[in-house]
mmCIF file with all atom_site columns, C-alpha atoms in Angstrom:
data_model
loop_
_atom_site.group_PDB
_atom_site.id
_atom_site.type_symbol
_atom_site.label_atom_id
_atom_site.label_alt_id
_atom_site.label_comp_id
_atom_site.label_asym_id
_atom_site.label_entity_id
_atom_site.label_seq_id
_atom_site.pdbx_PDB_ins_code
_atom_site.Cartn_x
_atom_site.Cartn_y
_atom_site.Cartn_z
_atom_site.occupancy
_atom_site.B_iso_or_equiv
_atom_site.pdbx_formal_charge
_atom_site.auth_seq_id
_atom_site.auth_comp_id
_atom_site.auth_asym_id
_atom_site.auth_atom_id
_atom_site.pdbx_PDB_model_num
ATOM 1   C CA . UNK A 1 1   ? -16.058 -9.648  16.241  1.00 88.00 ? 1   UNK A CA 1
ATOM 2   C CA . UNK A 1 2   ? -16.462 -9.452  12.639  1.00 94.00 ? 2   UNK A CA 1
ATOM 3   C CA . UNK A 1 3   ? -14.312 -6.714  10.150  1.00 97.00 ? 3   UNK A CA 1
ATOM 4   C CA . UNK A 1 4   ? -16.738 -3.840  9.106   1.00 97.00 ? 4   UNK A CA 1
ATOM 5   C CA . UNK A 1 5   ? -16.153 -0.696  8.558   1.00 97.00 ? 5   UNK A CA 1
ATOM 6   C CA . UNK A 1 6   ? -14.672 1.818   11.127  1.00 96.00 ? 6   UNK A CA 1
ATOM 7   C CA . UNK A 1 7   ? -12.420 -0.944  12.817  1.00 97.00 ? 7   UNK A CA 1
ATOM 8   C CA . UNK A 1 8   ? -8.949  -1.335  13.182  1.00 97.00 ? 8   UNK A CA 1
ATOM 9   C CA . UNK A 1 9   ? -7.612  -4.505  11.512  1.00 98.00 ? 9   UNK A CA 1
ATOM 10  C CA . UNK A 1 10  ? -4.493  -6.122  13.054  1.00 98.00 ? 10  UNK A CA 1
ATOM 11  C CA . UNK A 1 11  ? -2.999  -9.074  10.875  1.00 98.00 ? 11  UNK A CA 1
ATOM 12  C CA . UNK A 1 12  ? -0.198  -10.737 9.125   1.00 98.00 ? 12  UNK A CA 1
ATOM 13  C CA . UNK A 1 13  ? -0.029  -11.418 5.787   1.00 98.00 ? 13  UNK A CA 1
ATOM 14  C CA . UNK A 1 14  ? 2.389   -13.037 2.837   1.00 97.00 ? 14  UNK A CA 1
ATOM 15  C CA . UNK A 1 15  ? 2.412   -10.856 -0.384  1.00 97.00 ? 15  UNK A CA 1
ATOM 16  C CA . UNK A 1 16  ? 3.623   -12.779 -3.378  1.00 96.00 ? 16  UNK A CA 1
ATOM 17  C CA . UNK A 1 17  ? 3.164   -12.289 -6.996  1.00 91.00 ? 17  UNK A CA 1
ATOM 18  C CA . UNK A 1 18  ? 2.266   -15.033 -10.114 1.00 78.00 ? 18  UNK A CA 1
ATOM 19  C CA . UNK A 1 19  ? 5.603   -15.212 -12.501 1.00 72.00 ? 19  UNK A CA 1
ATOM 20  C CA . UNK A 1 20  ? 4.885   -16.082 -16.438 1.00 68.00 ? 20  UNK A CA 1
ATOM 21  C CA . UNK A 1 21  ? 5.758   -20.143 -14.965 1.00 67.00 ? 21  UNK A CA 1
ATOM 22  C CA . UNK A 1 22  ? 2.877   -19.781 -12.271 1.00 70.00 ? 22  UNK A CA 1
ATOM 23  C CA . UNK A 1 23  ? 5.336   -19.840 -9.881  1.00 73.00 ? 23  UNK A CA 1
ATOM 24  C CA . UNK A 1 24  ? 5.411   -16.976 -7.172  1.00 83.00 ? 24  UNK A CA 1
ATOM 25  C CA . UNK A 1 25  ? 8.001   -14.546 -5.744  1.00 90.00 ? 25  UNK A CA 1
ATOM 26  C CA . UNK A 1 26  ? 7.503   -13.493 -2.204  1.00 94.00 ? 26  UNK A CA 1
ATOM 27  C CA . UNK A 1 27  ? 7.128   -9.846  -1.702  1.00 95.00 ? 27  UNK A CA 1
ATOM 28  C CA . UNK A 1 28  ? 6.712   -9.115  1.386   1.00 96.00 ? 28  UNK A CA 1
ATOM 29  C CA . UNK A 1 29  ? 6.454   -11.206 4.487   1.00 97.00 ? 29  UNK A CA 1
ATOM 30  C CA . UNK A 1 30  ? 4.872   -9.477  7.964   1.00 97.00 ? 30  UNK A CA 1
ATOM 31  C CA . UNK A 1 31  ? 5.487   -12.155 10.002  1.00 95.00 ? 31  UNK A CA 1
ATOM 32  C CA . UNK A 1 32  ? 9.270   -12.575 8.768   1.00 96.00 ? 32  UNK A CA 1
ATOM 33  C CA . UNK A 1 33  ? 9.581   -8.990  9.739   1.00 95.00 ? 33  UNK A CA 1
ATOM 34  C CA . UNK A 1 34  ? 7.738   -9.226  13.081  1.00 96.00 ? 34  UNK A CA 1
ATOM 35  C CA . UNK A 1 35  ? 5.697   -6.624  12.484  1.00 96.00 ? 35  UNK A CA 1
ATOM 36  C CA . UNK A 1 36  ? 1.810   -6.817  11.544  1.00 97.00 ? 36  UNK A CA 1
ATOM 37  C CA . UNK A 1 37  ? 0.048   -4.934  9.297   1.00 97.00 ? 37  UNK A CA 1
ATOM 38  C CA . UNK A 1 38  ? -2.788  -2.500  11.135  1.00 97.00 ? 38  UNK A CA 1
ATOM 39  C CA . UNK A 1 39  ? -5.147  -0.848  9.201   1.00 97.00 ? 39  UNK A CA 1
ATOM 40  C CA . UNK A 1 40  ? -8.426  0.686   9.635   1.00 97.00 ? 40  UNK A CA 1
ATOM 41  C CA . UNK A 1 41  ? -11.142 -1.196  7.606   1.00 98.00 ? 41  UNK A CA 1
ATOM 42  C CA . UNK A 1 42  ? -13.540 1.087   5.096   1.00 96.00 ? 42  UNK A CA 1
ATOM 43  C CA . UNK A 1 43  ? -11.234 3.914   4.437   1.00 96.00 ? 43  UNK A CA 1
ATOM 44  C CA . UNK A 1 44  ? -8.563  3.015   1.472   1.00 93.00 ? 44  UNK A CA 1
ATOM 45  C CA . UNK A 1 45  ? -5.713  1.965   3.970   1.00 95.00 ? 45  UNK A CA 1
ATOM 46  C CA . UNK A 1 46  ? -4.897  -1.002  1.765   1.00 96.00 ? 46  UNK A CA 1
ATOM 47  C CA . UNK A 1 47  ? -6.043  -2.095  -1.802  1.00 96.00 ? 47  UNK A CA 1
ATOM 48  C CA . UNK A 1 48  ? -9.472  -2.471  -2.779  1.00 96.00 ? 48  UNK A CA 1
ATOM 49  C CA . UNK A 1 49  ? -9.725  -6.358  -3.657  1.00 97.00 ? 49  UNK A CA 1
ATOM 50  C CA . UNK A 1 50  ? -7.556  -7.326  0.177   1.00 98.00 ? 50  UNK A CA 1
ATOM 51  C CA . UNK A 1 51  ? -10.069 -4.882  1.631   1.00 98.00 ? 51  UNK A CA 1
ATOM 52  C CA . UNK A 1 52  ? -12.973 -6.305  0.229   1.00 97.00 ? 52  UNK A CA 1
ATOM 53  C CA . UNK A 1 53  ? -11.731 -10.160 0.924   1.00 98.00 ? 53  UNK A CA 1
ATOM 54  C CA . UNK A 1 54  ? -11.005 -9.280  4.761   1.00 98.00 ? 54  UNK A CA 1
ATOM 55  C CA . UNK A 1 55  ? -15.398 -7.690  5.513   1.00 98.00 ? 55  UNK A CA 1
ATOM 56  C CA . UNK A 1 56  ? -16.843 -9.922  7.635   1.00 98.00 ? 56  UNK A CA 1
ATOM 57  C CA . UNK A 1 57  ? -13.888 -12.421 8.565   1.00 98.00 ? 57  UNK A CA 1
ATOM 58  C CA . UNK A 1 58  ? -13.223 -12.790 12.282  1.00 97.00 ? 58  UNK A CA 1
ATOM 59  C CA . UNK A 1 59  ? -9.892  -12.959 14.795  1.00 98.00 ? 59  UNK A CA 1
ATOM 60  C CA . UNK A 1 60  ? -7.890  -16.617 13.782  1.00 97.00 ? 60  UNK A CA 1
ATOM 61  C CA . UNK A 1 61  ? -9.655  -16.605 10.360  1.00 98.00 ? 61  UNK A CA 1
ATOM 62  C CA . UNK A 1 62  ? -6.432  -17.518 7.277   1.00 98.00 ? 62  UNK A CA 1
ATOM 63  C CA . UNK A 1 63  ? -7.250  -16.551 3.822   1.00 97.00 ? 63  UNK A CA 1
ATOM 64  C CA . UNK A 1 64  ? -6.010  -16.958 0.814   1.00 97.00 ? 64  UNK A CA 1
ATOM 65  C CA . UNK A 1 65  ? -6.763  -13.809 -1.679  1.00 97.00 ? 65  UNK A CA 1
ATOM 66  C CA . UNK A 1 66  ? -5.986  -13.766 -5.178  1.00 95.00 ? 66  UNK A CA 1
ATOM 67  C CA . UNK A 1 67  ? -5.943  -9.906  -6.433  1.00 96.00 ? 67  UNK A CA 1
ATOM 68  C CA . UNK A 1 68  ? -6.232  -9.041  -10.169 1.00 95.00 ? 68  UNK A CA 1
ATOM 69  C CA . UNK A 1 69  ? -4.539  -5.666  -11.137 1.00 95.00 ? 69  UNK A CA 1
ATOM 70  C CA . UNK A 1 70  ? -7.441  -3.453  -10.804 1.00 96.00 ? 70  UNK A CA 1
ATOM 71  C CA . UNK A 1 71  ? -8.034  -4.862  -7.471  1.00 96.00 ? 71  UNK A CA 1
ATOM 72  C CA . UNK A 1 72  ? -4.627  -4.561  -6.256  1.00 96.00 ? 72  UNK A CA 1
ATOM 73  C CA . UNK A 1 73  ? -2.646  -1.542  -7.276  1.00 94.00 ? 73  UNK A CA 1
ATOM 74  C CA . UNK A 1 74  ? -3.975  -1.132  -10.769 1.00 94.00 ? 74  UNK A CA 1
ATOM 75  C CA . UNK A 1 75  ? -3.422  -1.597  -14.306 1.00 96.00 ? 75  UNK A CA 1
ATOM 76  C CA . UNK A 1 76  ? -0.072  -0.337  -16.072 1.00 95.00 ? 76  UNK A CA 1
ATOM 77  C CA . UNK A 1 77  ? -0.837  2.909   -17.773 1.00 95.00 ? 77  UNK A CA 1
ATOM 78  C CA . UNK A 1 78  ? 1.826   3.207   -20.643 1.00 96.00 ? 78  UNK A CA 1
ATOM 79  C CA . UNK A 1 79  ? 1.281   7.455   -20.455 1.00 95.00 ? 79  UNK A CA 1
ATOM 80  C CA . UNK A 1 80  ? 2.665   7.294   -16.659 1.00 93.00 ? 80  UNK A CA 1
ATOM 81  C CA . UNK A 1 81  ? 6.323   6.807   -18.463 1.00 96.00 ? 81  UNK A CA 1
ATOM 82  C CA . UNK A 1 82  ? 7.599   10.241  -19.335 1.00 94.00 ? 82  UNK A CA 1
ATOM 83  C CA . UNK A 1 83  ? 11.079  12.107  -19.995 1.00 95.00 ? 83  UNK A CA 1
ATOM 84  C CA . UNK A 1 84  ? 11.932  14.560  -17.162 1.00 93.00 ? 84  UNK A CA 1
ATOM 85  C CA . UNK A 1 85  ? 15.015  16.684  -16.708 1.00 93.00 ? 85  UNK A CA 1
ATOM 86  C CA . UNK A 1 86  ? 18.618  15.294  -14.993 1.00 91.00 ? 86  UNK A CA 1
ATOM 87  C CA . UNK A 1 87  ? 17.963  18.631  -12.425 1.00 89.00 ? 87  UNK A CA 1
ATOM 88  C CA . UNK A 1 88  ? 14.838  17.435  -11.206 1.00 87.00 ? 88  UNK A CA 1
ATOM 89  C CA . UNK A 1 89  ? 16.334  14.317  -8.905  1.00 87.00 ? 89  UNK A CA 1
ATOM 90  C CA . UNK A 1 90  ? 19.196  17.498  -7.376  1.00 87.00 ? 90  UNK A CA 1
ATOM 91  C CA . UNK A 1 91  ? 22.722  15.471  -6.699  1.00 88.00 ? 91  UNK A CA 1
ATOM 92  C CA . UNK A 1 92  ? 20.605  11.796  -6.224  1.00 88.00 ? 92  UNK A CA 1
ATOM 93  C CA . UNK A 1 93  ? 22.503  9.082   -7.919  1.00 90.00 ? 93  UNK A CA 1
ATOM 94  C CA . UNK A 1 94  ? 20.204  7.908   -10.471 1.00 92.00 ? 94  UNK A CA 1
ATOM 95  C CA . UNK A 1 95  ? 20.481  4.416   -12.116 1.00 93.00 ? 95  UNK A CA 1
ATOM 96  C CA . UNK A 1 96  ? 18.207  2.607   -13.690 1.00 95.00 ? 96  UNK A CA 1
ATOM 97  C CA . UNK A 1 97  ? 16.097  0.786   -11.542 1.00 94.00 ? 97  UNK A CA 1
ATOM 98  C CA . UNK A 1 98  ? 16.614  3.527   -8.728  1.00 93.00 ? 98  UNK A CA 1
ATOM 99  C CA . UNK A 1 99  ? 12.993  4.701   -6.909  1.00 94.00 ? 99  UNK A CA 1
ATOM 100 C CA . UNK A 1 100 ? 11.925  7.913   -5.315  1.00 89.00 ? 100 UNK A CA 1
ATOM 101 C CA . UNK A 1 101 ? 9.041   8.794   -3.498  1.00 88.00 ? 101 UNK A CA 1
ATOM 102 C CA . UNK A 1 102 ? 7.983   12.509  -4.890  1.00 84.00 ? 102 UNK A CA 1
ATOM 103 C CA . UNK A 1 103 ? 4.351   14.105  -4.200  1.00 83.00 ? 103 UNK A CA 1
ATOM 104 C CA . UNK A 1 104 ? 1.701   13.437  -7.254  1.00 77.00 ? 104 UNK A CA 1
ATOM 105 C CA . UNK A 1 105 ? -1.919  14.843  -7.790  1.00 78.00 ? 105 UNK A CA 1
ATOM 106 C CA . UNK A 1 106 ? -3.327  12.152  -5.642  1.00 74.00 ? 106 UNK A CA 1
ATOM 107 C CA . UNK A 1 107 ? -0.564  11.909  -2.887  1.00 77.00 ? 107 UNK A CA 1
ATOM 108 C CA . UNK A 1 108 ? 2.871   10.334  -2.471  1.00 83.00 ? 108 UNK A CA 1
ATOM 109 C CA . UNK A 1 109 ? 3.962   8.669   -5.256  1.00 86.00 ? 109 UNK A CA 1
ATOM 110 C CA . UNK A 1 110 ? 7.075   6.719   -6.241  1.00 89.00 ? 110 UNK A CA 1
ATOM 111 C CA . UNK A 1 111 ? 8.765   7.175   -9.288  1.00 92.00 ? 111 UNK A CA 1
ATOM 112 C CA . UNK A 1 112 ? 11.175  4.023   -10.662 1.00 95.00 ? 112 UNK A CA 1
ATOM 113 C CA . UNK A 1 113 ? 13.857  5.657   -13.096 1.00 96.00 ? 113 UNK A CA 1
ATOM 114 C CA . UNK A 1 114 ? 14.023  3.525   -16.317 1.00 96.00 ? 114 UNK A CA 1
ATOM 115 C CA . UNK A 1 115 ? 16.766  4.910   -18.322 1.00 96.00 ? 115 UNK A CA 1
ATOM 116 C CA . UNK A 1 116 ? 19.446  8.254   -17.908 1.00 94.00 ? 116 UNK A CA 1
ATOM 117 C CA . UNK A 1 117 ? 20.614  9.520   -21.312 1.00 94.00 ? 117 UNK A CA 1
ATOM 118 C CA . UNK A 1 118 ? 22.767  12.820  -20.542 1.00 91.00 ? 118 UNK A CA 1
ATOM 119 C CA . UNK A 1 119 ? 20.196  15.674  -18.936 1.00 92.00 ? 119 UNK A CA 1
ATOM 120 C CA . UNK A 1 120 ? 17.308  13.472  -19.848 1.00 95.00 ? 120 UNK A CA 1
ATOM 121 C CA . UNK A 1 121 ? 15.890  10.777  -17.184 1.00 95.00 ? 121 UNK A CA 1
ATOM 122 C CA . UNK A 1 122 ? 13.181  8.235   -18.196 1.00 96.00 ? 122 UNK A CA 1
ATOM 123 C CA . UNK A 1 123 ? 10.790  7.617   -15.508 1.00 96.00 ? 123 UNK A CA 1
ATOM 124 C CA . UNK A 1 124 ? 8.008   5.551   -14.828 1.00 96.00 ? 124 UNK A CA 1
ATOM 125 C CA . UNK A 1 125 ? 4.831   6.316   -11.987 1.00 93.00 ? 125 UNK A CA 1
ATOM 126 C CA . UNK A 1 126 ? 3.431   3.730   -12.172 1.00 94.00 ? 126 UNK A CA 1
ATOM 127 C CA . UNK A 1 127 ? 3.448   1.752   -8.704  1.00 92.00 ? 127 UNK A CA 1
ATOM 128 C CA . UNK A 1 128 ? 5.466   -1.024  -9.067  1.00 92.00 ? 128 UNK A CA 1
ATOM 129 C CA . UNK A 1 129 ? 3.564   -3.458  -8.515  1.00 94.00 ? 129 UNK A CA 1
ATOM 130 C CA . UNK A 1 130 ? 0.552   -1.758  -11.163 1.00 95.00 ? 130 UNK A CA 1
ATOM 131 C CA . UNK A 1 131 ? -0.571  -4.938  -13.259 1.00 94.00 ? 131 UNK A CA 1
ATOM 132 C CA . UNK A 1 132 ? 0.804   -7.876  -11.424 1.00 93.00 ? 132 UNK A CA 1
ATOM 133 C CA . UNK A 1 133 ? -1.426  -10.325 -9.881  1.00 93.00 ? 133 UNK A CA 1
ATOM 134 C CA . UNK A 1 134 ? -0.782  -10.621 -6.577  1.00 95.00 ? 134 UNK A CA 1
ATOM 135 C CA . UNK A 1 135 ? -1.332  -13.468 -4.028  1.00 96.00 ? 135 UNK A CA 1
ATOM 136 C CA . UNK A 1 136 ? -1.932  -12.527 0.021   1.00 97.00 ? 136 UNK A CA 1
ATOM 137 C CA . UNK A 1 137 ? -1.701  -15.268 3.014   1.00 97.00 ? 137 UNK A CA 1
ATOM 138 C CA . UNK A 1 138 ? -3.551  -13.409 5.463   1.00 98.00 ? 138 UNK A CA 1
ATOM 139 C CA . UNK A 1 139 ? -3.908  -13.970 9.093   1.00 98.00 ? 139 UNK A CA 1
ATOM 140 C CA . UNK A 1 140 ? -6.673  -12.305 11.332  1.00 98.00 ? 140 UNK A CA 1
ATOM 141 C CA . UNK A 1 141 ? -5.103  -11.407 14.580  1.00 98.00 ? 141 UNK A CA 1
ATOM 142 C CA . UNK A 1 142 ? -7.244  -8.774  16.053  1.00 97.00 ? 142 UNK A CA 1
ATOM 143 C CA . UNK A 1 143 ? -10.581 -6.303  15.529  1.00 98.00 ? 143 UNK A CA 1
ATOM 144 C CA . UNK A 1 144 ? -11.601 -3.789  17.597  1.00 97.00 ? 144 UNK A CA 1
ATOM 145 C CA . UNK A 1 145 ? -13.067 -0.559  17.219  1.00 96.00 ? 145 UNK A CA 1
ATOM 146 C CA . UNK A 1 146 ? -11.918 2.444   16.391  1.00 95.00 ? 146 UNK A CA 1
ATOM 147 C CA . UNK A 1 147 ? -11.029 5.222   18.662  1.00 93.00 ? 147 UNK A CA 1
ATOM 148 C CA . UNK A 1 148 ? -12.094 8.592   17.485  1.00 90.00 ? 148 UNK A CA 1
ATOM 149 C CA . UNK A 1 149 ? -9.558  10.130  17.099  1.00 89.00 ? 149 UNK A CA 1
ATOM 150 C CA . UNK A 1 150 ? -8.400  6.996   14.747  1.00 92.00 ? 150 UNK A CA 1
ATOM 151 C CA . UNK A 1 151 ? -11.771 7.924   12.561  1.00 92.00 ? 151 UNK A CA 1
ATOM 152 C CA . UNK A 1 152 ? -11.038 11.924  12.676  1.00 88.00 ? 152 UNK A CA 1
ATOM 153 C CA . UNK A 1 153 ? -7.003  10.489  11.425  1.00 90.00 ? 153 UNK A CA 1
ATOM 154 C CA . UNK A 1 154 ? -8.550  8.314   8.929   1.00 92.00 ? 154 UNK A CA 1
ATOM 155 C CA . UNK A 1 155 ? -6.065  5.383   9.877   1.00 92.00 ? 155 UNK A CA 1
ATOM 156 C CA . UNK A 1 156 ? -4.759  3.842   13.081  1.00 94.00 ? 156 UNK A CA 1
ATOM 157 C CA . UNK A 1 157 ? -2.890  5.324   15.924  1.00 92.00 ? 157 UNK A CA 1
ATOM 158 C CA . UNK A 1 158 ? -0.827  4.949   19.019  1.00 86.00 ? 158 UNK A CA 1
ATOM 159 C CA . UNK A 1 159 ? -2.776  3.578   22.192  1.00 80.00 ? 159 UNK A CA 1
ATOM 160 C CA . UNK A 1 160 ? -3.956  6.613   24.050  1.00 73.00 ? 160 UNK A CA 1
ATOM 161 C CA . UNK A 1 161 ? -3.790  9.186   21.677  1.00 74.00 ? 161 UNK A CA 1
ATOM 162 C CA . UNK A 1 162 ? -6.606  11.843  22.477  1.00 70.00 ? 162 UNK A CA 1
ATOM 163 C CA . UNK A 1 163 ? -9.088  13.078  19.801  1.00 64.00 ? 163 UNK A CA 1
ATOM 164 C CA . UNK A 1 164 ? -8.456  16.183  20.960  1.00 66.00 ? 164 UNK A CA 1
ATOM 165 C CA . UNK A 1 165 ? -5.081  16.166  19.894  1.00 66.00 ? 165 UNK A CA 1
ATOM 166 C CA . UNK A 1 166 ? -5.147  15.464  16.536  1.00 67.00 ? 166 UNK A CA 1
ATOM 167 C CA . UNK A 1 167 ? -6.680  17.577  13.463  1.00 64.00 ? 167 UNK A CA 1
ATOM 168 C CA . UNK A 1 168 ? -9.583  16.251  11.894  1.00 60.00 ? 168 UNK A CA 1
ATOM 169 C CA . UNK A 1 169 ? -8.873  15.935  8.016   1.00 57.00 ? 169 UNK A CA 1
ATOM 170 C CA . UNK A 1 170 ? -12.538 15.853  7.314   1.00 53.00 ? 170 UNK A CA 1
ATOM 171 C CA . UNK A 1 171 ? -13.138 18.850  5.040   1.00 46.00 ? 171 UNK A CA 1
ATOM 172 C CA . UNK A 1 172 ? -16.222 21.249  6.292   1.00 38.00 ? 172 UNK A CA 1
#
């Protein structure tokens, strides 16, 4: 069975990024974690350039994807890094380099803290990994349809959850 849209994607993968040497640093490893990546194919579970790589491939394909910024998590938007107020992190320990995940416009976001001067904390919204290219090793270990109540979710679920049982987040 071939990946199109409306199908849950089951696979392992190897994130790393290109340094300035054109060496890479592994990000992430599924496989080292034992735990596979599931996502269901055509509605923005993962980035845009992975999702567009995996259409079509089939169970035991291996691919090698090379992801630009805009086809990964984006480019780095200078405006994103703004000066917020000490009280807005509560009693969190901040230090630079310290992350948060807070709500933005468009859904969770996480905030990196860049600097802490007094009651003023630099942060930065980017995603972290906004402009870097990025390098997956992917590995195709399963494909099969979606349930519906997986399409009324918008992303995969438990075996044997019930449509009936879960709110539809399609908007009337």
């Amino acid at each position: 069975m071939s990946i199109t849209a409306h199908q849950v994607v089951t696979l392992h993968y190897v994130l790393s990024d290109v340094l300035n040497d054109s060496s890479k640093q592994v990000l992430d490893d599924s496989q080292a974690r034992n735990k596979p990546l599931e996502y269901l194919h055509g509605h923005d579970n993962i980035v845009p350039g992975l999702e567009n790589a995996l259409a079509g491939q089939a169970v035991g394909a291996e691919l090698s994807v090379q992801l630009m910024p805009a086809d990964a998590y984006g480019l780095r938007n200078e405006a994103l890094i703004q000066e917020v107020s000490r009280g807005s992190f509560g009693n969190a320990e901040l230090t630079p380099g310290s992350r948060f995940q807070t709500e933005g416009e468009a859904g969770p976001q996480i905030v990196t803290v860049l600097e802490v001067e007094g009651d003023r904390v630099t942060v930065d919204t980017n995603h972290p990994l906004a402009g870097r290219t990025l390098n997956y090793q992917v590995t195709i270990l399963d494909v099969r349809d979606a349930t519906r109540a997986e399409l009324a979710k918008g992303h995969p679920l438990p075996p044997g959850t019930e449509h009936s049982k879960v709110e539809d987040r399609k908007v009337l």
